[in-house]
Amino acid sequence: MAILITPATKILIQGITGEFGARHTRLSLDYGTQVVAGVTPGKGGQFFEHGAHRVPIFNSVADAAKATGATVSAIFVPPPFAADAILECVDANLDLAVAITEGIPIKDMVRVKRAMEGRKTRLVGPNCPGMVSPGAGQDSHGGCRIGIAPGYINKQGHVGVVSRSGTLTYEAVFQLTTKGIGQSTTVGIGGDPVNGTSHLDVIKLFAADPDTHGIILIGEIGGNAEVEAARWIKANCKKPVAGFIAGATAPAGRRMGHAGAIVGGAEDTAAAKIAVFKECGIEVAVTPSDMADALLRAAKAKSVTLT
Amino acid sequence: MNIHEYQAKALFEKFGVPVPKGAPAKTPEDFINALSDLPDGPTMVKSQIHAGGRGKGTFTDGYKGGVKFCKTKADAREIAGKMLGNTLVTLQTGPAGRKVQTVYFTVASDIKKEYYLAILLDRTTSRPVIVASTEGGVEIEKVAHETPEKITKVFVDPAYGLADFQVRELIFKLGLAGTEAKNAAKLIRNLYTCFWETDAAMVEVNPLITTPTGEVLALDAKVSFDDNALFRHPEIVSLRDLNEEDSKEIEASKHSLNYIALDGNIACLVNGAGLAMSTMDIIKHFGGTPANFLDVGGGATKEQVVAAFKIILGDANVKGILVNIFGGIMDCNVIAQGIVEAVKEVGLKLPLVVRLEGNNVTSGKATLAASGLKLVSGDTMADAAQKIVKLVA
């Protein structure tokens, strides 16, 4: 009914006692997410309290996972310590680590990615809004919300959304929900040049998920991850796909907010990526306001029902 | 973060990457001092600005060439006087050009052959890649396009670092032997250490040269650093030259705002980088031109919104403003209050279109409506963009 995480997934929060981590832990608990543990080295044995919730805090990820059965971590650790936090998840053999932290040095991520090769743990992020698999309750309550995305704009359903950008993802989800179209899972893979899970990785999961009927692929300038995903879609994915690329007006050589959003050559411009999308049968959203409509056009052309 | 050539070469020397002897000067009085460090004979004078294409650039007073060969040190001193304080326009500076605040004198080396050498991050493999070519001193993009077989790439495994066999592969592909090969191998290893230890985003040597005596030298040096890693390199932060940056961008960074000046007339204020980029795009789509990229971040405060308005209005080209906020978690009403306060504080006279969506949006819209301000509300991004384009036209 979703990819990577479901409403039943048990998650732990690294950096639960920091201001940022605490705030989003409370929002996830309110959304009905199974937050079963927190990790803050030195604060093991204490509890994170919010309303009726009493979440135990541990000194290490391994301890937390062992005691609570958590399989996924949300990382809210400051940039200098974030790489170590990810490696701790790998060492504890978690299924998934979602790194929300923005501003991790590229070199740290290069080393982390190398260390993760051949290991069980998947990384989503860093510098990402996280993931949501909506629940069945009102305003999608009861879903699994990992990270900083708003939960209430989601609706349980059958569209997969993958994006590098946070607010642009919310924009797409909001458009879908407003039109009565629900989502299976929304994945923010993050705006950094070195990240754990790529557009293509997520697209493959959506393509294989029987409960996902259509996909929105949101990309931006810089790198060739969107192109790689588009070519795979052309060859392997029968589901309707809509795409949007941000940054058509970005000047070359400037970093547009995201560390990865920089035009380095002729092939990573918005125009080049849009051309590849079209060539690969992806319905291109003309403007960001057109993302849900673009998917509806793609679904109609393939006679697929999204709801 | 970028640094100047003379700073990059000082860094190279620290890591054992040989460069031609040189000295920078920031005032005409410094010229004699700087030149006294160099031997008599042919000398290069190089304008120090962050943009490339200096050699083929033209100064705004008509003087041609930001990099010059001089037969004597006396000539070099005279030429430097023409460059310092003058504004150099190159293909990369834009028409406004950049004021030359430092000139760099170097020994003019005897060149046997020019090569290309760079180290950067390869996004596809998530590993550092060393790029080398026998075609130096020309644009590498052109070489990659026309004669890709002349470019060699070596990917470095971060777990083991640069291996000797990889250095040998580069040396053989460049066709170097004997003393040259030995010197080049040492240079490549040291350059890699420099790249890795300083958290550089890119080091580029174009050209790398061999001399008739078998020396291998970095004749030019371009280095940029990963902004995310600057916190652990105070010595590199101290090399930052604020003269090379847009004053509005500097002001924005003080308020943790991400601002990039562009040349259009519709300013935008947006939360989130992706949404900010696509807001620029949608303005263009409906026939307008964006004046800036501005991301106020996920948790913008009232103070930040006020600062953001002041920065956008510092651009004289701005004829209208589009605010586009998707308040996922952030309360739209807080943002609305920030907008009202900012507009009153700066005494805004220009057309303003606000598109608010998300958390507590009804109260936010009510706050805007009750403010008595002359602003236009947009329902969707498309609606808001069309409205501001029309108002500015």
XYZ file of C-alpha atoms in Angstrom:
700
model
C 0.000 0.000 0.000
C 3.044 2.208 0.094
C 6.796 2.056 -0.432
C 9.537 1.922 2.214
C 7.287 2.976 5.082
C 3.704 2.177 6.091
C 1.517 3.479 8.910
C 2.728 0.481 10.964
C 6.427 1.347 10.623
C 8.184 1.965 13.935
C 10.558 4.889 13.824
C 13.192 6.414 16.058
C 14.394 10.003 16.065
C 18.117 10.877 16.278
C 18.403 14.325 17.797
C 14.995 14.083 19.506
C 15.967 16.542 22.265
C 17.189 19.266 19.886
C 14.734 22.082 19.170
C 14.223 21.084 15.525
C 13.965 17.354 16.215
C 11.647 17.839 19.182
C 9.274 20.070 17.236
C 8.877 17.594 14.409
C 8.657 14.629 16.762
C 5.631 16.285 18.345
C 4.048 16.857 14.921
C 4.674 13.231 13.915
C 3.163 11.978 17.169
C 0.121 14.203 16.590
C -0.179 12.764 13.082
C -0.359 9.292 14.586
C 3.072 8.081 13.491
C 4.650 5.241 15.462
C 7.549 7.142 17.025
C 8.845 4.518 19.437
C 12.253 5.820 20.469
C 14.576 8.782 20.556
C 18.367 8.859 20.529
C 20.477 11.538 22.182
C 23.890 10.392 23.414
C 24.118 11.093 27.144
C 20.380 11.293 27.696
C 19.638 7.576 27.659
C 17.033 6.604 30.253
C 15.107 9.860 29.990
C 11.764 10.267 28.230
C 10.438 12.587 25.548
C 6.991 13.614 26.736
C 4.246 15.050 24.574
C 0.612 14.886 25.706
C -0.104 11.257 26.505
C 3.035 10.137 24.668
C 6.107 9.050 26.615
C 8.901 8.159 24.161
C 11.986 6.494 25.704
C 15.367 8.035 24.906
C 18.477 5.911 24.345
C 22.208 6.608 24.127
C 22.662 4.770 20.848
C 20.707 3.715 17.774
C 21.577 0.064 18.407
C 20.138 0.221 21.932
C 16.998 1.981 20.714
C 16.393 -0.473 17.888
C 16.980 -3.478 20.117
C 14.652 -2.285 22.855
C 11.799 -0.992 20.714
C 11.938 -2.793 17.377
C 12.373 0.487 15.456
C 13.524 -0.163 11.887
C 13.718 3.377 10.550
C 15.491 6.485 11.826
C 14.806 10.157 11.185
C 18.026 12.157 11.600
C 17.806 15.711 12.965
C 21.445 15.918 14.040
C 23.443 19.138 13.310
C 25.658 19.038 10.165
C 29.058 18.387 11.817
C 27.722 15.207 13.470
C 25.200 14.056 10.872
C 27.509 11.752 8.899
C 28.318 9.871 12.085
C 24.602 9.618 12.870
C 23.967 7.989 9.491
C 26.827 5.529 9.996
C 25.352 4.604 13.357
C 22.131 3.538 11.590
C 24.157 1.444 9.153
C 25.999 -0.216 12.019
C 22.691 -0.997 13.741
C 21.400 -2.573 10.499
C 18.277 -0.404 10.306
C 16.191 -0.739 7.147
C 16.151 2.972 6.460
C 17.790 6.199 7.607
C 16.154 9.465 6.593
C 18.571 12.373 6.990
C 16.748 15.697 7.282
C 19.891 17.698 8.181
C 20.814 20.462 5.761
C 24.423 21.536 5.263
C 26.395 18.295 5.638
C 29.855 18.664 4.015
C 30.025 16.897 0.655
C 33.180 15.034 1.675
C 31.356 13.532 4.655
C 28.621 12.266 2.357
C 31.162 10.856 -0.113
C 32.654 8.793 2.715
C 29.268 7.784 4.128
C 28.034 6.629 0.761
C 31.156 4.532 0.295
C 30.753 3.015 3.756
C 27.126 2.101 2.985
C 28.028 0.059 -0.104
C 26.913 -3.532 0.365
C 25.183 -2.784 3.657
C 21.526 -3.358 4.465
C 20.537 0.218 5.352
C 19.029 2.532 2.755
C 19.562 6.263 3.083
C 17.051 8.917 2.012
C 18.439 12.460 1.977
C 20.271 14.340 3.343
C 18.874 17.882 3.133
C 15.416 16.520 2.491
C 11.876 17.003 3.800
C 11.565 13.268 4.492
C 8.730 10.927 3.583
C 5.028 10.475 4.186
C 2.858 7.409 3.712
C -0.585 8.849 4.469
C -2.978 7.212 6.932
C -6.678 6.450 6.555
C -7.927 8.954 9.139
C -9.094 12.528 8.771
C -6.475 14.693 7.021
C -4.570 11.417 6.500
C -4.100 10.937 10.256
C -2.521 7.661 11.294
C 0.067 7.759 8.542
C 3.817 7.482 8.814
C 5.419 10.911 8.701
C 9.200 11.000 8.823
C 10.816 14.417 8.666
C 9.407 17.891 8.279
C 6.656 17.658 5.655
C 3.152 18.728 6.645
C 1.040 15.620 7.242
C -2.439 17.102 6.918
C -2.115 18.033 3.203
C -1.840 14.345 2.275
C -4.584 11.873 1.486
C -4.240 8.123 1.374
C -4.323 6.868 -2.191
C -2.398 5.695 -5.218
C -0.036 8.362 -6.537
C 3.681 8.261 -5.767
C 5.537 11.559 -5.569
C 9.331 11.894 -5.673
C 11.198 15.174 -5.504
C 14.411 16.881 -4.461
C 12.573 19.930 -3.130
C 10.415 20.251 -0.021
C 7.943 23.033 -0.713
C 7.591 22.007 -4.337
C 6.594 18.540 -3.132
C 3.990 20.044 -0.808
C 2.704 22.032 -3.772
C 2.242 18.835 -5.803
C 0.659 16.896 -2.942
C -1.687 19.782 -2.168
C -2.816 19.931 -5.802
C -3.486 16.189 -5.802
C -5.368 16.194 -2.506
C -7.424 19.240 -3.546
C -8.512 17.277 -6.615
C -9.420 14.290 -4.455
C -6.446 12.214 -5.574
C -4.560 10.447 -2.768
C -0.923 9.416 -2.477
C 0.710 6.078 -1.732
C 4.001 7.578 -0.557
C 5.742 10.921 -0.977
C 9.520 10.823 -0.963
C 11.771 13.888 -0.696
C 15.209 12.685 -1.748
C 16.928 15.974 -0.927
C 18.745 18.749 -2.702
C 22.384 17.739 -2.124
C 24.712 16.564 -4.896
C 25.558 13.365 -2.998
C 22.510 11.658 -1.606
C 21.481 8.174 -0.607
C 18.430 7.335 -2.680
C 18.107 8.666 -6.214
C 15.077 9.573 -8.302
C 15.602 6.296 -10.166
C 15.697 4.198 -6.974
C 12.347 5.624 -5.906
C 10.826 5.308 -9.392
C 11.752 1.611 -9.441
C 9.997 1.109 -6.096
C 6.890 2.944 -7.301
C 6.862 0.979 -10.545
C 6.916 -2.282 -8.577
C 4.324 -1.212 -5.993
C 0.905 -2.589 -7.009
C -0.823 0.114 -5.009
C 0.863 2.994 -6.843
C -1.037 3.765 -10.058
C 0.683 6.957 -11.182
C 3.854 8.910 -10.429
C 4.879 12.557 -10.219
C 8.603 13.081 -10.734
C 9.847 16.506 -9.655
C 13.368 17.531 -10.465
C 15.560 20.561 -10.850
C 18.677 21.797 -12.611
C 22.029 20.153 -11.911
C 23.295 16.580 -12.283
C 21.673 13.930 -14.452
C 19.555 11.976 -11.951
C 16.266 12.980 -13.562
C 17.524 11.986 -16.993
C 18.634 8.603 -15.695
C 15.183 8.069 -14.150
C 13.386 9.190 -17.319
C 15.311 6.753 -19.524
C 14.494 3.888 -17.195
C 10.814 4.884 -17.210
C 10.769 4.835 -20.994
C 12.145 1.302 -21.065
C 10.452 -0.218 -18.022
C 7.561 1.693 -16.512
C 4.047 1.310 -17.857
C 2.430 3.578 -15.267
C 1.503 7.168 -16.122
C 4.218 9.616 -15.102
C 4.118 13.408 -14.913
C 7.301 15.432 -14.571
C 8.372 18.929 -13.635
C 11.831 20.513 -13.660
C 12.516 23.675 -11.664
C 15.190 26.170 -12.618
C 14.540 27.088 -16.267
C 15.457 30.696 -15.446
C 18.468 29.932 -13.228
C 21.743 31.527 -14.339
C 24.559 29.069 -15.128
C 27.164 28.417 -12.480
C 25.166 29.722 -9.525
C 24.051 27.521 -6.667
C 20.279 28.023 -6.353
C 19.658 27.364 -2.674
C 20.183 23.625 -2.878
C 23.838 22.653 -2.997
C 23.039 20.376 -5.925
C 21.038 22.897 -7.922
C 23.695 24.362 -10.140
C 23.934 24.303 -13.900
C 27.370 22.934 -14.764
C 27.031 22.203 -18.468
C 24.663 21.970 -21.388
C 23.122 18.709 -20.222
C 21.934 19.618 -16.750
C 19.805 22.619 -17.703
C 16.048 22.569 -17.234
C 15.500 22.688 -20.996
C 17.701 19.630 -21.597
C 15.970 17.631 -18.880
C 12.485 18.623 -20.096
C 13.443 17.520 -23.601
C 14.476 14.097 -22.270
C 11.220 13.825 -20.267
C 9.192 14.436 -23.415
C 11.259 11.978 -25.399
C 10.647 9.361 -22.695
C 6.863 9.741 -22.693
C 6.647 11.698 -19.449
C 3.840 14.275 -19.393
C 5.578 17.551 -18.593
C 3.909 20.042 -16.255
C 4.119 23.395 -18.038
C 4.135 25.314 -14.764
C 4.338 24.149 -11.146
C 0.575 24.789 -10.921
C 0.094 22.121 -13.566
C 1.650 19.109 -11.799
C -1.539 17.297 -10.753
C -3.268 18.140 -14.039
C -0.283 16.812 -15.974
C -0.597 13.502 -14.157
C -4.328 13.431 -14.899
C -3.535 13.922 -18.614
C -0.963 11.118 -18.502
C -3.410 8.816 -16.687
C -6.187 9.558 -19.173
C -3.900 8.791 -22.100
C -3.136 5.380 -20.577
C -6.714 4.842 -19.319
C -5.488 4.488 -15.752
C -7.633 5.379 -12.753
C -5.724 7.316 -10.110
C -8.337 7.312 -7.370
C 33.126 29.893 -1.959
C 35.644 31.031 -4.566
C 39.116 32.478 -4.055
C 41.544 34.418 -6.228
C 44.308 32.853 -8.296
C 47.041 34.261 -6.056
C 45.332 32.799 -2.990
C 44.854 29.449 -4.702
C 48.533 29.364 -5.637
C 49.596 30.129 -2.081
C 47.415 27.196 -1.030
C 48.994 25.001 -3.730
C 52.485 25.846 -2.464
C 51.457 24.890 1.043
C 50.511 21.440 -0.269
C 53.640 21.062 -2.394
C 52.062 21.817 -5.771
C 54.709 23.838 -7.663
C 53.674 27.182 -9.165
C 55.686 29.921 -10.898
C 57.121 32.333 -8.356
C 54.775 35.285 -7.856
C 53.590 38.091 -5.604
C 50.303 40.045 -5.329
C 49.917 43.818 -4.979
C 46.882 45.790 -3.893
C 48.233 49.351 -4.304
C 50.662 50.988 -6.765
C 53.041 51.423 -3.817
C 53.045 47.628 -3.406
C 54.265 47.105 -6.981
C 57.963 47.681 -6.243
C 57.859 45.514 -3.173
C 56.075 42.686 -4.941
C 58.348 42.832 -7.976
C 61.477 42.912 -5.829
C 60.701 39.346 -4.806
C 60.857 38.198 -8.428
C 63.965 37.657 -10.579
C 64.742 40.057 -13.446
C 63.338 39.100 -16.813
C 60.006 38.222 -18.426
C 57.099 38.768 -16.044
C 53.353 38.173 -16.214
C 50.807 40.654 -14.858
C 47.459 39.094 -13.983
C 44.251 40.886 -12.920
C 42.748 39.167 -9.891
C 38.997 38.808 -10.225
C 36.910 35.687 -9.625
C 35.556 35.480 -13.166
C 37.308 33.542 -15.933
C 38.262 34.715 -19.429
C 40.566 37.433 -18.057
C 43.154 37.225 -20.817
C 40.591 37.962 -23.509
C 38.737 40.576 -21.429
C 38.587 44.332 -22.036
C 38.704 47.075 -19.416
C 35.910 49.641 -19.400
C 38.389 52.355 -20.416
C 39.153 50.398 -23.591
C 42.448 48.804 -22.488
C 42.583 45.225 -23.763
C 43.659 42.123 -21.843
C 43.468 41.352 -18.130
C 46.547 39.085 -18.293
C 49.745 40.385 -19.951
C 53.226 39.142 -20.758
C 55.965 41.745 -20.125
C 59.600 41.509 -21.179
C 60.886 43.301 -18.096
C 59.810 44.038 -14.553
C 59.686 47.754 -15.421
C 57.129 47.036 -18.149
C 55.169 44.884 -15.718
C 55.003 47.724 -13.247
C 53.603 50.062 -15.885
C 51.011 47.554 -17.134
C 49.917 46.773 -13.580
C 49.160 50.482 -13.144
C 46.717 50.266 -16.058
C 44.923 47.266 -14.581
C 44.685 48.121 -10.884
C 41.491 49.982 -10.031
C 40.237 49.524 -13.585
C 37.094 47.496 -14.334
C 37.549 44.323 -16.350
C 34.752 42.911 -18.484
C 35.034 39.262 -19.520
C 32.604 36.701 -20.934
C 31.884 35.608 -17.360
C 31.539 38.965 -15.574
C 28.537 40.295 -17.437
C 28.538 43.788 -18.955
C 29.133 45.534 -15.612
C 32.538 43.870 -15.214
C 34.558 43.585 -12.015
C 36.880 46.131 -10.483
C 40.451 44.851 -10.258
C 41.550 45.340 -6.660
C 44.623 43.123 -6.763
C 47.190 42.419 -9.468
C 49.445 39.394 -9.379
C 52.992 39.376 -10.758
C 54.548 36.052 -11.678
C 57.683 34.855 -13.422
C 56.842 34.182 -17.069
C 57.718 30.488 -17.371
C 59.205 28.832 -20.448
C 56.452 26.574 -21.698
C 57.293 23.265 -23.363
C 53.742 21.944 -23.449
C 50.372 22.788 -21.874
C 48.049 20.263 -20.203
C 44.768 20.311 -18.289
C 44.256 18.942 -14.781
C 41.258 19.230 -12.465
C 39.763 17.448 -9.459
C 36.082 17.694 -8.646
C 33.139 15.685 -7.362
C 31.506 13.306 -9.828
C 27.838 13.290 -8.935
C 27.036 10.059 -10.740
C 29.538 7.951 -8.797
C 29.592 10.167 -5.670
C 33.382 10.048 -5.831
C 36.139 12.544 -6.527
C 37.211 12.442 -10.161
C 40.541 13.578 -11.576
C 40.210 14.934 -15.092
C 43.337 15.309 -17.223
C 43.974 16.183 -20.834
C 46.866 16.728 -23.213
C 44.935 19.759 -24.450
C 45.693 22.535 -21.972
C 45.165 26.259 -22.067
C 41.877 25.947 -23.929
C 38.311 25.522 -22.718
C 37.916 21.982 -21.425
C 34.229 21.984 -22.410
C 35.350 22.441 -26.005
C 37.840 19.579 -25.757
C 35.172 17.345 -24.181
C 32.826 18.161 -27.033
C 35.217 17.927 -29.995
C 37.894 15.432 -28.952
C 36.586 13.489 -25.940
C 39.281 10.827 -26.486
C 41.844 13.366 -25.327
C 40.316 13.483 -21.848
C 41.200 10.942 -19.153
C 39.160 10.478 -15.996
C 40.216 8.655 -12.859
C 37.694 8.037 -10.075
C 39.103 7.953 -6.564
C 37.765 5.489 -4.014
C 37.273 7.568 -0.858
C 37.965 4.526 1.311
C 41.510 4.117 -0.030
C 42.397 7.484 -1.472
C 44.311 8.071 -4.683
C 46.204 4.887 -5.628
C 49.659 4.842 -7.221
C 48.421 2.908 -10.243
C 45.875 5.651 -10.877
C 48.584 8.303 -10.801
C 50.609 6.188 -13.266
C 47.570 5.866 -15.519
C 47.230 9.655 -15.650
C 50.953 10.126 -16.325
C 50.959 7.609 -19.189
C 47.815 9.071 -20.736
C 49.406 12.515 -20.643
C 52.443 11.028 -22.397
C 54.929 12.098 -19.749
C 58.214 10.291 -19.040
C 61.463 10.667 -17.104
C 61.857 13.707 -14.859
C 58.584 15.176 -16.085
C 56.714 11.998 -15.112
C 58.295 11.988 -11.669
C 57.449 15.644 -11.071
C 53.930 15.307 -12.440
C 53.213 12.274 -10.232
C 54.225 14.227 -7.151
C 52.152 17.224 -8.253
C 49.030 15.108 -8.862
C 49.314 13.394 -5.466
C 49.784 16.721 -3.692
C 46.958 18.376 -5.599
C 44.651 15.545 -4.578
C 45.663 15.991 -0.939
C 44.969 19.710 -1.292
C 41.515 18.990 -2.758
C 40.627 16.455 -0.071
C 42.064 18.176 2.995
C 40.562 21.594 2.281
C 37.068 20.277 1.389
C 37.406 21.834 -2.043
C 34.495 21.551 -4.450
C 36.896 21.876 -7.368
C 40.551 22.520 -8.086
C 41.379 23.303 -11.690
C 44.803 23.840 -13.248
C 44.533 25.123 -16.791
C 47.144 25.075 -18.033
C 49.424 22.726 -16.224
C 52.779 23.102 -17.970
C 56.064 21.344 -18.512
C 59.212 23.461 -18.976
C 62.332 22.735 -21.037
C 64.154 21.792 -17.814
C 61.616 19.122 -16.854
C 59.681 21.118 -14.280
C 55.902 20.659 -14.002
C 54.042 23.755 -12.820
C 50.496 24.968 -12.201
C 50.459 28.052 -14.413
C 46.913 28.968 -13.429
C 44.834 27.931 -10.428
C 41.119 27.996 -9.828
C 39.779 26.702 -6.531
C 36.289 26.688 -5.055
C 35.215 25.239 -1.724
C 32.182 23.376 -0.412
C 30.233 26.019 1.535
C 28.889 23.322 3.854
C 32.408 22.505 5.066
C 33.611 26.040 5.722
C 32.807 25.698 9.423
C 35.888 23.497 9.829
C 38.225 25.703 7.754
C 38.497 29.159 9.330
C 41.776 29.677 7.423
C 39.852 29.378 4.155
C 36.962 31.575 5.272
C 39.545 34.315 5.887
C 40.322 34.266 2.142
C 36.773 35.348 1.253
C 36.764 38.588 -0.798
C 33.488 40.423 -0.255
C 34.345 42.795 -3.137
C 33.657 39.896 -5.484
C 30.155 39.342 -4.152
C 26.876 41.170 -4.646
C 26.256 43.483 -1.651
C 22.610 42.422 -1.504
C 23.670 38.772 -1.413
C 26.023 39.503 1.492
C 23.262 41.316 3.389
C 20.894 38.396 2.725
C 23.339 35.846 4.088
C 23.507 37.822 7.352
C 19.779 37.147 7.801
C 20.099 33.485 6.724
C 18.248 34.313 3.531
C 19.300 32.795 0.272
C 19.305 35.573 -2.317
C 20.704 35.700 -5.838
C 20.391 38.849 -7.929
C 19.106 38.463 -11.494
C 18.428 41.069 -14.144
C 14.614 41.156 -14.372
C 12.064 43.482 -12.753
C 9.735 41.210 -10.749
C 11.138 40.441 -7.335
C 10.112 37.227 -5.631
C 10.026 36.148 -2.013
C 9.452 32.433 -1.566
C 9.922 29.693 1.022
C 11.975 26.732 -0.171
C 14.623 26.549 -2.879
C 12.649 24.413 -5.319
C 9.546 26.572 -5.006
C 11.685 29.725 -5.330
C 13.240 28.473 -8.545
C 9.880 27.482 -9.994
C 8.393 30.833 -9.000
C 11.037 32.490 -11.177
C 10.187 30.046 -13.942
C 6.458 30.716 -13.801
C 7.020 34.497 -13.950
C 9.019 33.946 -17.121
C 6.387 31.542 -18.441
C 3.743 34.264 -18.268
C 5.963 36.825 -19.964
C 7.697 38.566 -17.042
C 11.309 38.505 -15.909
C 12.400 37.586 -12.368
C 14.633 40.078 -10.529
C 15.979 37.566 -8.063
C 16.003 34.173 -6.439
C 15.035 34.487 -2.781
C 14.452 31.579 -0.435
C 13.409 32.646 3.068
C 13.694 29.066 4.300
C 11.274 26.740 5.988
C 10.850 28.649 9.258
C 10.951 32.293 8.256
C 10.425 34.842 11.037
C 8.840 38.287 10.819
C 12.311 39.876 11.031
C 13.491 37.799 8.086
C 10.512 38.827 5.986
C 11.217 42.504 6.749
C 14.913 42.048 5.883
C 13.927 40.245 2.697
C 11.677 43.109 1.584
C 14.474 45.610 2.208
C 16.931 43.568 0.164
C 14.596 43.161 -2.788
C 13.811 46.859 -2.783
C 17.535 47.652 -2.837
C 17.432 46.583 -6.490
C 16.462 49.668 -8.513
C 15.173 47.545 -11.404
C 12.358 46.066 -9.338
C 8.896 47.156 -10.511
C 6.749 44.673 -8.603
C 6.885 41.925 -5.986
C 5.477 38.428 -5.892
C 5.319 36.659 -2.538
C 4.734 32.923 -2.811
C 4.511 31.000 0.440
C 3.469 27.411 0.902
C 3.182 27.215 4.659
C 3.422 23.506 5.263
C 4.258 23.655 8.919
C 4.836 27.369 9.183
C 1.729 29.327 10.110
C 0.462 31.400 7.166
C -0.903 33.964 9.590
C 2.562 34.610 11.030
C 3.851 35.146 7.521
C 0.911 37.426 6.707
C 1.692 39.529 9.792
C 5.324 39.681 8.699
C 4.315 40.879 5.243
C 2.011 43.565 6.638
C 4.695 44.807 9.019
C 7.367 44.761 6.329
C 5.239 46.636 3.805
C 4.439 49.317 6.387
C 8.046 49.577 7.566
C 9.538 49.983 4.101
C 6.641 52.132 2.825
C 6.130 49.960 -0.219
C 4.800 51.770 -3.288
C 5.225 48.995 -5.851
C 2.548 46.476 -6.858
C 2.514 43.443 -4.570
C 0.882 40.092 -5.231
C 0.707 37.579 -2.411
C -0.058 33.925 -2.782
C -0.457 32.124 0.518
C -1.315 28.459 0.856
C -1.180 25.860 3.583
C -1.360 25.869 7.352
C -3.882 28.387 8.813
C -4.260 30.044 5.432
C -7.736 31.441 6.170
C -6.452 33.565 9.064
C -3.456 34.609 6.977
C -5.641 35.847 4.155
C -7.911 37.616 6.658
C -4.895 39.404 8.161
C -3.849 40.622 4.721
C -7.376 41.727 3.851
C -7.816 43.605 7.149
C -4.460 45.379 6.846
C -5.773 48.031 4.469
C -2.680 47.533 2.318
C -2.949 47.726 -1.420
C -2.032 44.215 -2.295
C -3.445 41.679 -4.676
C -4.171 38.134 -3.589
C -3.344 35.198 -5.862
C -4.999 31.798 -5.452
C -2.566 29.514 -7.231
C 1.006 30.091 -8.374
C -0.210 30.511 -11.930
C -2.879 33.004 -10.908
C -0.428 35.041 -8.801
C 2.252 35.064 -11.495
C -0.168 36.245 -14.154
C -1.406 39.024 -11.876
C 2.051 40.412 -11.081
C 3.173 40.211 -14.711
C 0.107 42.210 -15.712
C 0.622 44.793 -12.966
C 4.247 45.379 -13.939
C 3.682 45.491 -17.689
